[in-house]
PDB file of C-alpha atoms in Angstrom:
ATOM      1  CA  MET A   1     123.438  72.758  81.466  1.00  0.00           C
ATOM      2  CA  PRO A   2     126.524  74.491  82.250  1.00  0.00           C
ATOM      3  CA  LYS A   3     127.662  74.194  86.450  1.00  0.00           C
ATOM      4  CA  ILE A   4     127.411  77.385  87.814  1.00  0.00           C
ATOM      5  CA  ASN A   5     130.920  77.748  90.107  1.00  0.00           C
ATOM      6  CA  LEU A   6     130.659  78.247  93.153  1.00  0.00           C
ATOM      7  CA  LEU A   7     132.152  82.588  92.962  1.00  0.00           C
ATOM      8  CA  THR A   8     129.116  83.048  90.837  1.00  0.00           C
ATOM      9  CA  GLN A   9     126.956  80.926  93.496  1.00  0.00           C
ATOM     10  CA  THR A  10     127.912  83.167  96.598  1.00  0.00           C
ATOM     11  CA  LEU A  11     127.479  85.895  94.291  1.00  0.00           C
ATOM     12  CA  VAL A  12     124.259  85.350  93.581  1.00  0.00           C
ATOM     13  CA  ARG A  13     123.719  84.512  96.923  1.00  0.00           C
ATOM     14  CA  VAL A  14     125.145  88.138  98.192  1.00  0.00           C
ATOM     15  CA  LEU A  15     122.624  89.675  95.064  1.00  0.00           C
ATOM     16  CA  LEU A  16     119.221  87.875  96.377  1.00  0.00           C
ATOM     17  CA  ALA A  17     120.180  88.735 100.242  1.00  0.00           C
ATOM     18  CA  THR A  18     120.483  92.518  99.269  1.00  0.00           C
ATOM     19  CA  VAL A  19     117.654  92.992  97.183  1.00  0.00           C
ATOM     20  CA  ALA A  20     116.040  91.292 100.261  1.00  0.00           C
ATOM     21  CA  SER A  21     117.017  93.190 102.536  1.00  0.00           C
ATOM     22  CA  THR A  22     116.376  96.480 101.007  1.00  0.00           C
ATOM     23  CA  LEU A  23     112.720  95.313 100.075  1.00  0.00           C
ATOM     24  CA  MET A  24     112.006  94.257 103.627  1.00  0.00           C
ATOM     25  CA  SER A  25     113.414  97.853 104.626  1.00  0.00           C
ATOM     26  CA  SER A  26     111.188 100.161 102.107  1.00  0.00           C
ATOM     27  CA  PHE A  27     107.751  98.748 103.609  1.00  0.00           C
ATOM     28  CA  ALA A  28     106.897  99.134 106.777  1.00  0.00           C
ATOM     29  CA  LEU A  29     106.452  96.393 110.069  1.00  0.00           C
ATOM     30  CA  ALA A  30     104.027  96.199 111.941  1.00  0.00           C
ATOM     31  CA  THR A  31     104.686  96.372 115.800  1.00  0.00           C
ATOM     32  CA  SER A  32     102.706  96.616 118.526  1.00  0.00           C
ATOM     33  CA  LEU A  33     102.909  97.841 122.453  1.00  0.00           C
ATOM     34  CA  ALA A  34     104.641  95.713 124.793  1.00  0.00           C
ATOM     35  CA  GLY A  35     102.075  96.493 127.848  1.00  0.00           C
ATOM     36  CA  PRO A  36      99.994  99.671 128.665  1.00  0.00           C
ATOM     37  CA  VAL A  37     101.742 103.178 127.675  1.00  0.00           C
ATOM     38  CA  THR A  38     102.601 104.733 131.070  1.00  0.00           C
ATOM     39  CA  PHE A  39     102.061 108.221 132.158  1.00  0.00           C
ATOM     40  CA  GLY A  40     105.554 110.398 131.166  1.00  0.00           C
ATOM     41  CA  SER A  41     103.755 113.664 132.904  1.00  0.00           C
ATOM     42  CA  PRO A  42     100.463 114.563 134.638  1.00  0.00           C
ATOM     43  CA  ASP A  43      96.638 115.518 133.494  1.00  0.00           C
ATOM     44  CA  GLN A  44      96.367 119.124 131.973  1.00  0.00           C
ATOM     45  CA  THR A  45      93.709 121.732 131.594  1.00  0.00           C
ATOM     46  CA  PHE A  46      94.571 121.793 127.719  1.00  0.00           C
ATOM     47  CA  GLY A  47      95.018 117.492 128.000  1.00  0.00           C
ATOM     48  CA  THR A  48      93.017 114.946 129.859  1.00  0.00           C
ATOM     49  CA  ARG A  49      93.934 111.387 129.132  1.00  0.00           C
ATOM     50  CA  ARG A  50      91.193 109.097 128.289  1.00  0.00           C
ATOM     51  CA  PRO A  51      91.373 105.302 127.060  1.00  0.00           C
ATOM     52  CA  VAL A  52      91.726 104.173 123.462  1.00  0.00           C
ATOM     53  CA  THR A  53      88.260 102.991 121.942  1.00  0.00           C
ATOM     54  CA  ALA A  54      86.636 100.734 119.226  1.00  0.00           C
ATOM     55  CA  ALA A  55      85.307 104.318 118.015  1.00  0.00           C
ATOM     56  CA  ASP A  56      88.884 105.183 117.199  1.00  0.00           C
ATOM     57  CA  ARG A  57      89.896 102.409 115.909  1.00  0.00           C
ATOM     58  CA  ALA A  58      87.488 102.815 113.118  1.00  0.00           C
ATOM     59  CA  LEU A  59      88.068 106.335 112.394  1.00  0.00           C
ATOM     60  CA  ILE A  60      91.810 105.906 112.151  1.00  0.00           C
ATOM     61  CA  ALA A  61      91.501 103.119 109.728  1.00  0.00           C
ATOM     62  CA  ASP A  62      89.212 105.130 107.976  1.00  0.00           C
ATOM     63  CA  TYR A  63      91.610 108.155 107.482  1.00  0.00           C
ATOM     64  CA  LEU A  64      94.741 105.801 106.254  1.00  0.00           C
ATOM     65  CA  SER A  65      91.756 105.151 103.758  1.00  0.00           C
ATOM     66  CA  MET A  66      91.610 108.219 102.733  1.00  0.00           C
ATOM     67  CA  SER A  67      93.379 110.690  99.960  1.00  0.00           C
ATOM     68  CA  PRO A  68      95.715 112.775 101.727  1.00  0.00           C
ATOM     69  CA  ILE A  69      95.954 116.461 100.581  1.00  0.00           C
ATOM     70  CA  PHE A  70     100.464 116.786 101.147  1.00  0.00           C
ATOM     71  CA  ALA A  71     101.912 113.804 100.821  1.00  0.00           C
ATOM     72  CA  THR A  72     105.645 113.992 100.276  1.00  0.00           C
ATOM     73  CA  THR A  73     108.676 110.935  99.656  1.00  0.00           C
ATOM     74  CA  PHE A  74     111.486 113.384 100.616  1.00  0.00           C
ATOM     75  CA  SER A  75     112.674 111.596  97.331  1.00  0.00           C
ATOM     76  CA  LYS A  76     113.489 115.132  95.226  1.00  0.00           C
ATOM     77  CA  PRO A  77     116.037 117.330  96.179  1.00  0.00           C
ATOM     78  CA  ASP A  78     114.362 120.238  94.793  1.00  0.00           C
ATOM     79  CA  GLU A  79     110.583 119.260  97.014  1.00  0.00           C
ATOM     80  CA  LEU A  80     112.739 119.089 100.036  1.00  0.00           C
ATOM     81  CA  GLN A  81     114.458 123.094  99.463  1.00  0.00           C
ATOM     82  CA  SER A  82     110.994 124.168  97.785  1.00  0.00           C
ATOM     83  CA  ASP A  83     108.437 122.573 101.136  1.00  0.00           C
ATOM     84  CA  TRP A  84     110.836 122.644 103.880  1.00  0.00           C
ATOM     85  CA  THR A  85     113.714 124.881 106.026  1.00  0.00           C
ATOM     86  CA  ALA A  86     116.553 123.187 107.713  1.00  0.00           C
ATOM     87  CA  GLN A  87     117.449 124.624 110.612  1.00  0.00           C
ATOM     88  CA  THR A  88     120.864 125.672 112.390  1.00  0.00           C
ATOM     89  CA  ASP A  89     121.251 125.070 115.553  1.00  0.00           C
ATOM     90  CA  ASP A  90     123.946 123.985 118.686  1.00  0.00           C
ATOM     91  CA  LEU A  91     121.984 123.890 121.782  1.00  0.00           C
ATOM     92  CA  ALA A  92     123.758 123.056 125.627  1.00  0.00           C
ATOM     93  CA  ALA A  93     121.381 120.459 126.026  1.00  0.00           C
ATOM     94  CA  LEU A  94     122.558 118.302 123.191  1.00  0.00           C
ATOM     95  CA  LYS A  95     125.220 116.413 122.183  1.00  0.00           C
ATOM     96  CA  SER A  96     124.978 117.605 118.268  1.00  0.00           C
ATOM     97  CA  CYS A  97     124.324 120.296 116.734  1.00  0.00           C
ATOM     98  CA  ARG A  98     121.545 120.332 113.452  1.00  0.00           C
ATOM     99  CA  ARG A  99     123.042 121.693 110.151  1.00  0.00           C
ATOM    100  CA  PRO A 100     120.582 122.005 106.536  1.00  0.00           C
ATOM    101  CA  GLY A 101     123.543 119.635 104.350  1.00  0.00           C
ATOM    102  CA  ASN A 102     122.709 116.582 107.158  1.00  0.00           C
ATOM    103  CA  VAL A 103     119.774 116.384 105.867  1.00  0.00           C
ATOM    104  CA  GLU A 104     119.312 114.850 101.936  1.00  0.00           C
ATOM    105  CA  ALA A 105     116.854 113.277 100.018  1.00  0.00           C
ATOM    106  CA  SER A 106     117.383 109.828  98.420  1.00  0.00           C
ATOM    107  CA  ASN A 107     115.127 107.210  96.421  1.00  0.00           C
ATOM    108  CA  VAL A 108     114.443 105.615 100.309  1.00  0.00           C
ATOM    109  CA  GLY A 109     113.494 109.082 102.037  1.00  0.00           C
ATOM    110  CA  ALA A 110     114.703 112.236 103.802  1.00  0.00           C
ATOM    111  CA  ARG A 111     118.515 110.944 105.457  1.00  0.00           C
ATOM    112  CA  PHE A 112     119.047 112.121 108.477  1.00  0.00           C
ATOM    113  CA  LYS A 113     123.027 112.226 108.768  1.00  0.00           C
ATOM    114  CA  THR A 114     124.984 112.287 112.037  1.00  0.00           C
ATOM    115  CA  LEU A 115     128.550 113.637 110.792  1.00  0.00           C
ATOM    116  CA  VAL A 116     131.577 114.161 112.877  1.00  0.00           C
ATOM    117  CA  ALA A 117     130.798 118.180 113.741  1.00  0.00           C
ATOM    118  CA  THR A 118     133.144 120.749 112.180  1.00  0.00           C
ATOM    119  CA  ASP A 119     131.707 124.557 112.450  1.00  0.00           C
ATOM    120  CA  CYS A 120     129.576 124.260 116.041  1.00  0.00           C
ATOM    121  CA  ARG A 121     130.847 123.438 119.767  1.00  0.00           C
ATOM    122  CA  ALA A 122     129.240 120.027 119.711  1.00  0.00           C
ATOM    123  CA  ARG A 123     131.348 116.794 118.493  1.00  0.00           C
ATOM    124  CA  TRP A 124     128.851 116.023 115.973  1.00  0.00           C
ATOM    125  CA  SER A 125     125.971 116.947 113.977  1.00  0.00           C
ATOM    126  CA  THR A 126     122.878 115.750 113.088  1.00  0.00           C
ATOM    127  CA  GLY A 127     119.697 116.961 110.968  1.00  0.00           C
ATOM    128  CA  SER A 128     116.307 119.123 111.302  1.00  0.00           C
ATOM    129  CA  ILE A 129     113.779 120.018 109.448  1.00  0.00           C
ATOM    130  CA  PHE A 130     109.989 121.680 109.199  1.00  0.00           C
ATOM    131  CA  THR A 131     107.194 122.637 106.591  1.00  0.00           C
ATOM    132  CA  LYS A 132     107.459 126.140 105.054  1.00  0.00           C
ATOM    133  CA  ALA A 133     103.587 125.797 105.039  1.00  0.00           C
ATOM    134  CA  GLN A 134     100.797 125.275 108.311  1.00  0.00           C
ATOM    135  CA  TYR A 135      97.896 122.799 108.901  1.00  0.00           C
ATOM    136  CA  PRO A 136      95.191 123.084 110.394  1.00  0.00           C
ATOM    137  CA  TYR A 137      93.110 119.817 111.921  1.00  0.00           C
ATOM    138  CA  GLY A 138      93.733 116.910 110.480  1.00  0.00           C
ATOM    139  CA  PHE A 139      95.181 113.340 110.054  1.00  0.00           C
ATOM    140  CA  PHE A 140      99.095 113.381 109.951  1.00  0.00           C
ATOM    141  CA  GLU A 141     101.496 110.265 109.202  1.00  0.00           C
ATOM    142  CA  ALA A 142     105.164 109.772 108.256  1.00  0.00           C
ATOM    143  CA  ARG A 143     107.089 106.109 108.178  1.00  0.00           C
ATOM    144  CA  MET A 144     109.981 106.389 109.416  1.00  0.00           C
ATOM    145  CA  LYS A 145     113.336 103.942 110.552  1.00  0.00           C
ATOM    146  CA  ILE A 146     115.096 105.085 113.764  1.00  0.00           C
ATOM    147  CA  ALA A 147     118.708 105.378 114.064  1.00  0.00           C
ATOM    148  CA  ASP A 148     119.539 101.995 115.791  1.00  0.00           C
ATOM    149  CA  ILE A 149     122.063 103.902 118.269  1.00  0.00           C
ATOM    150  CA  LYS A 150     120.844 104.603 122.581  1.00  0.00           C
ATOM    151  CA  GLY A 151     120.973 108.418 122.523  1.00  0.00           C
ATOM    152  CA  MET A 152     119.269 109.664 119.534  1.00  0.00           C
ATOM    153  CA  ASN A 153     115.886 111.635 119.470  1.00  0.00           C
ATOM    154  CA  ASN A 154     113.976 110.897 116.631  1.00  0.00           C
ATOM    155  CA  ALA A 155     111.678 112.930 116.564  1.00  0.00           C
ATOM    156  CA  PHE A 156     108.073 113.617 114.519  1.00  0.00           C
ATOM    157  CA  TRP A 157     106.299 116.446 116.139  1.00  0.00           C
ATOM    158  CA  LEU A 158     104.181 119.919 115.352  1.00  0.00           C
ATOM    159  CA  THR A 159     104.001 123.068 116.552  1.00  0.00           C
ATOM    160  CA  THR A 160     101.291 125.322 116.294  1.00  0.00           C
ATOM    161  CA  GLN A 161     101.008 129.239 116.188  1.00  0.00           C
ATOM    162  CA  ASP A 162      98.862 129.292 119.826  1.00  0.00           C
ATOM    163  CA  HIS A 163     102.055 127.874 121.169  1.00  0.00           C
ATOM    164  CA  TYR A 164     101.795 123.685 121.574  1.00  0.00           C
ATOM    165  CA  GLU A 165     103.462 121.148 120.677  1.00  0.00           C
ATOM    166  CA  ILE A 166     102.277 118.025 119.573  1.00  0.00           C
ATOM    167  CA  ASP A 167     104.492 115.293 120.218  1.00  0.00           C
ATOM    168  CA  VAL A 168     103.590 112.164 117.019  1.00  0.00           C
ATOM    169  CA  GLY A 169     106.438 110.488 118.583  1.00  0.00           C
ATOM    170  CA  GLU A 170     110.363 111.095 120.376  1.00  0.00           C
ATOM    171  CA  VAL A 171     111.496 107.337 119.378  1.00  0.00           C
ATOM    172  CA  GLU A 172     114.041 105.676 120.895  1.00  0.00           C
ATOM    173  CA  TYR A 173     116.473 102.565 120.387  1.00  0.00           C
ATOM    174  CA  PRO A 174     115.340 100.127 120.755  1.00  0.00           C
ATOM    175  CA  ASN A 175     111.537 100.049 121.106  1.00  0.00           C
ATOM    176  CA  CYS A 176     110.308 102.697 123.295  1.00  0.00           C
ATOM    177  CA  SER A 177     108.435 106.307 122.021  1.00  0.00           C
ATOM    178  CA  HIS A 178     107.323 109.483 124.021  1.00  0.00           C
ATOM    179  CA  LEU A 179     104.454 110.933 122.716  1.00  0.00           C
ATOM    180  CA  GLY A 180     102.081 113.454 124.290  1.00  0.00           C
ATOM    181  CA  LEU A 181     101.249 117.424 124.197  1.00  0.00           C
ATOM    182  CA  GLN A 182     103.306 120.177 125.885  1.00  0.00           C
ATOM    183  CA  TYR A 183     102.657 124.256 126.173  1.00  0.00           C
ATOM    184  CA  TRP A 184     105.378 126.436 125.151  1.00  0.00           C
ATOM    185  CA  PRO A 185     105.351 129.777 127.420  1.00  0.00           C
ATOM    186  CA  THR A 186     104.912 133.252 125.675  1.00  0.00           C
ATOM    187  CA  SER A 187     105.210 135.006 129.251  1.00  0.00           C
ATOM    188  CA  LYS A 188     107.003 134.796 132.092  1.00  0.00           C
ATOM    189  CA  SER A 189     103.707 134.807 133.647  1.00  0.00           C
ATOM    190  CA  GLU A 190     103.285 131.150 131.818  1.00  0.00           C
ATOM    191  CA  LYS A 191     105.014 127.963 132.759  1.00  0.00           C
ATOM    192  CA  HIS A 192     105.943 125.536 130.591  1.00  0.00           C
ATOM    193  CA  ALA A 193     103.692 122.457 131.511  1.00  0.00           C
ATOM    194  CA  GLY A 194     103.157 118.566 129.410  1.00  0.00           C
ATOM    195  CA  VAL A 195     100.349 115.870 129.348  1.00  0.00           C
ATOM    196  CA  GLY A 196     102.173 112.882 127.546  1.00  0.00           C
ATOM    197  CA  PHE A 197     102.428 108.844 127.467  1.00  0.00           C
ATOM    198  CA  GLY A 198     105.507 106.132 127.320  1.00  0.00           C
ATOM    199  CA  ALA A 199     104.675 103.394 124.966  1.00  0.00           C
ATOM    200  CA  LYS A 200     107.194 100.783 124.989  1.00  0.00           C
ATOM    201  CA  PHE A 201     106.453  98.186 122.089  1.00  0.00           C
ATOM    202  CA  THR A 202     107.872  94.597 121.370  1.00  0.00           C
ATOM    203  CA  ASP A 203     109.316  94.856 118.013  1.00  0.00           C
ATOM    204  CA  ASN A 204     113.031  97.063 117.493  1.00  0.00           C
ATOM    205  CA  LEU A 205     112.192 100.113 116.127  1.00  0.00           C
ATOM    206  CA  SER A 206     115.621 100.939 114.009  1.00  0.00           C
ATOM    207  CA  TYR A 207     115.025  97.317 111.949  1.00  0.00           C
ATOM    208  CA  GLY A 208     112.896  98.341 110.230  1.00  0.00           C
ATOM    209  CA  PHE A 209     110.143 101.288 108.758  1.00  0.00           C
ATOM    210  CA  HIS A 210     107.014 101.933 111.429  1.00  0.00           C
ATOM    211  CA  ASP A 211     104.061 104.723 110.354  1.00  0.00           C
ATOM    212  CA  TYR A 212     103.547 106.948 113.344  1.00  0.00           C
ATOM    213  CA  GLY A 213     100.817 109.505 113.538  1.00  0.00           C
ATOM    214  CA  VAL A 214      98.239 111.464 115.075  1.00  0.00           C
ATOM    215  CA  LEU A 215      94.547 112.766 114.285  1.00  0.00           C
ATOM    216  CA  TRP A 216      94.346 116.179 115.056  1.00  0.00           C
ATOM    217  CA  THR A 217      90.826 117.192 115.838  1.00  0.00           C
ATOM    218  CA  PRO A 218      89.337 120.594 117.582  1.00  0.00           C
ATOM    219  CA  ARG A 219      87.963 117.972 121.168  1.00  0.00           C
ATOM    220  CA  GLU A 220      90.979 115.678 120.577  1.00  0.00           C
ATOM    221  CA  LEU A 221      94.015 114.130 120.141  1.00  0.00           C
ATOM    222  CA  ILE A 222      94.796 110.291 118.750  1.00  0.00           C
ATOM    223  CA  PHE A 223      97.657 108.586 118.374  1.00  0.00           C
ATOM    224  CA  GLU A 224      98.430 105.668 116.183  1.00  0.00           C
ATOM    225  CA  VAL A 225     101.751 103.697 114.940  1.00  0.00           C
ATOM    226  CA  ASP A 226     101.749 100.849 112.373  1.00  0.00           C
ATOM    227  CA  GLY A 227      97.417 101.923 112.159  1.00  0.00           C
ATOM    228  CA  GLU A 228      97.075 100.676 115.234  1.00  0.00           C
ATOM    229  CA  PRO A 229      95.907 103.355 117.977  1.00  0.00           C
ATOM    230  CA  ILE A 230      97.318 103.612 121.371  1.00  0.00           C
ATOM    231  CA  ALA A 231      96.479 106.166 123.448  1.00  0.00           C
ATOM    232  CA  ALA A 232      94.206 109.364 123.400  1.00  0.00           C
ATOM    233  CA  LEU A 233      94.041 113.195 124.841  1.00  0.00           C
ATOM    234  CA  LYS A 234      90.684 114.987 125.445  1.00  0.00           C
ATOM    235  CA  THR A 235      91.944 118.810 124.311  1.00  0.00           C
ATOM    236  CA  ASN A 236      88.175 120.574 124.190  1.00  0.00           C
ATOM    237  CA  GLY A 237      88.871 122.666 121.998  1.00  0.00           C
ATOM    238  CA  THR A 238      91.984 124.347 123.208  1.00  0.00           C
ATOM    239  CA  ILE A 239      94.327 123.966 120.353  1.00  0.00           C
ATOM    240  CA  LYS A 240      93.261 126.127 117.520  1.00  0.00           C
ATOM    241  CA  GLY A 241      96.869 125.968 115.127  1.00  0.00           C
ATOM    242  CA  PRO A 242      97.749 126.039 112.249  1.00  0.00           C
ATOM    243  CA  ALA A 243     100.531 123.974 112.745  1.00  0.00           C
ATOM    244  CA  ASN A 244     104.150 123.386 111.223  1.00  0.00           C
ATOM    245  CA  VAL A 245     105.368 119.603 111.139  1.00  0.00           C
ATOM    246  CA  TRP A 246     108.841 118.880 112.718  1.00  0.00           C
ATOM    247  CA  PHE A 247     111.400 115.958 112.047  1.00  0.00           C
ATOM    248  CA  SER A 248     114.464 116.549 113.502  1.00  0.00           C
ATOM    249  CA  ALA A 249     117.732 113.813 115.067  1.00  0.00           C
ATOM    250  CA  ALA A 250     119.104 114.985 117.902  1.00  0.00           C
ATOM    251  CA  LEU A 251     121.952 113.274 120.335  1.00  0.00           C
ATOM    252  CA  ALA A 252     121.134 113.292 123.570  1.00  0.00           C
ATOM    253  CA  ASP A 253     122.235 111.076 127.028  1.00  0.00           C
ATOM    254  CA  TRP A 254     118.768 111.323 127.993  1.00  0.00           C
ATOM    255  CA  ALA A 255     116.821 109.986 124.880  1.00  0.00           C
ATOM    256  CA  ASN A 256     117.772 106.469 126.556  1.00  0.00           C
ATOM    257  CA  GLY A 257     121.094 107.107 126.557  1.00  0.00           C
ATOM    258  CA  PRO A 258     123.968 107.431 127.076  1.00  0.00           C
ATOM    259  CA  VAL A 259     125.615 108.556 123.450  1.00  0.00           C
ATOM    260  CA  PRO A 260     128.342 105.856 122.117  1.00  0.00           C
ATOM    261  CA  ASN A 261     132.001 106.990 121.517  1.00  0.00           C
ATOM    262  CA  HIS A 262     131.087 106.512 117.563  1.00  0.00           C
ATOM    263  CA  PRO A 263     127.776 107.944 116.309  1.00  0.00           C
ATOM    264  CA  GLU A 264     128.675 108.952 113.388  1.00  0.00           C
ATOM    265  CA  GLY A 265     127.380 107.014 110.385  1.00  0.00           C
ATOM    266  CA  HIS A 266     124.070 106.200 112.352  1.00  0.00           C
ATOM    267  CA  GLY A 267     121.232 108.396 111.686  1.00  0.00           C
ATOM    268  CA  MET A 268     116.892 108.326 110.951  1.00  0.00           C
ATOM    269  CA  VAL A 269     115.276 107.967 107.669  1.00  0.00           C
ATOM    270  CA  VAL A 270     111.976 109.853 106.894  1.00  0.00           C
ATOM    271  CA  GLN A 271     110.533 107.782 103.956  1.00  0.00           C
ATOM    272  CA  SER A 272     107.266 109.489 104.029  1.00  0.00           C
ATOM    273  CA  LEU A 273     103.889 111.384 104.952  1.00  0.00           C
ATOM    274  CA  ARG A 274     101.138 112.600 104.213  1.00  0.00           C
ATOM    275  CA  ILE A 275      98.769 114.671 105.911  1.00  0.00           C
ATOM    276  CA  THR A 276      94.789 114.794 105.089  1.00  0.00           C
ATOM    277  CA  ALA A 277      91.686 116.869 106.157  1.00  0.00           C
ATOM    278  CA  LEU A 278      89.754 116.225 108.591  1.00  0.00           C
ATOM    279  CA  LYS A 279      86.031 114.917 107.472  1.00  0.00           C
ATOM    280  CA  SER A 280      82.967 117.343 107.877  1.00  0.00           C
ATOM    281  CA  SER A 281      82.079 115.417 110.817  1.00  0.00           C
ATOM    282  CA  ASP A 282      85.034 115.767 112.807  1.00  0.00           C
ATOM    283  CA  ARG A 283      85.364 119.117 112.686  1.00  0.00           C
TER     284      ARG A 283
END
């Protein structure tokens, strides 16, 4: 057999390493909690914490086996345009504005690009999108890979018509997530309030894709990561929805920062979203 020269061997090794890296980054890697979740904010009348149970695990496993009513891999630009609205803003609390051009469909999912800003107050621009359709109670799960820098809020949440925000995950490098429920007032006579959790994981969440999800029923919220329930809230019929689904990347020192000197080129990827309707027994 002919001998393979050194250059060919090197090229083969590089190719194999690239293929292996691509395959690893295309699948979700299972992580686990590094310790008990913490209480990021106190219980509220609209949401009180309860322990995660074996019944929660069985329930989440059941929904993971069901067929979704909506699913996307964010691979088609025309679907991104038809199903989603891209946000434009420039908020003082952030170190990035959001621009529609910063979110693009690709063969690995929706890329939320961090770029040097050219048309806003902030030094950099990031991206944010939300569904044009609204969805009632159900199971919502996204597969995401967070940006590999501090100072980036990699967020997946729902906003309901009755002014509640369900934070499925505000994930921060390298291994933190904030999740919970907030109420945003509609008049000066009301105050913003929230109940939530802080979670730390055993793995660097930027190394690969992970699944972040919530089961939302009329009575409760069950939050899961990589198929494992990690927190639960009793809502007792307070939230009635329906809701838009949001994804957002935003630079801010409060996102386990500070923001590095050159965050450009470091972004979040959302590989998929699936939404499953509630079973009749959970309605």
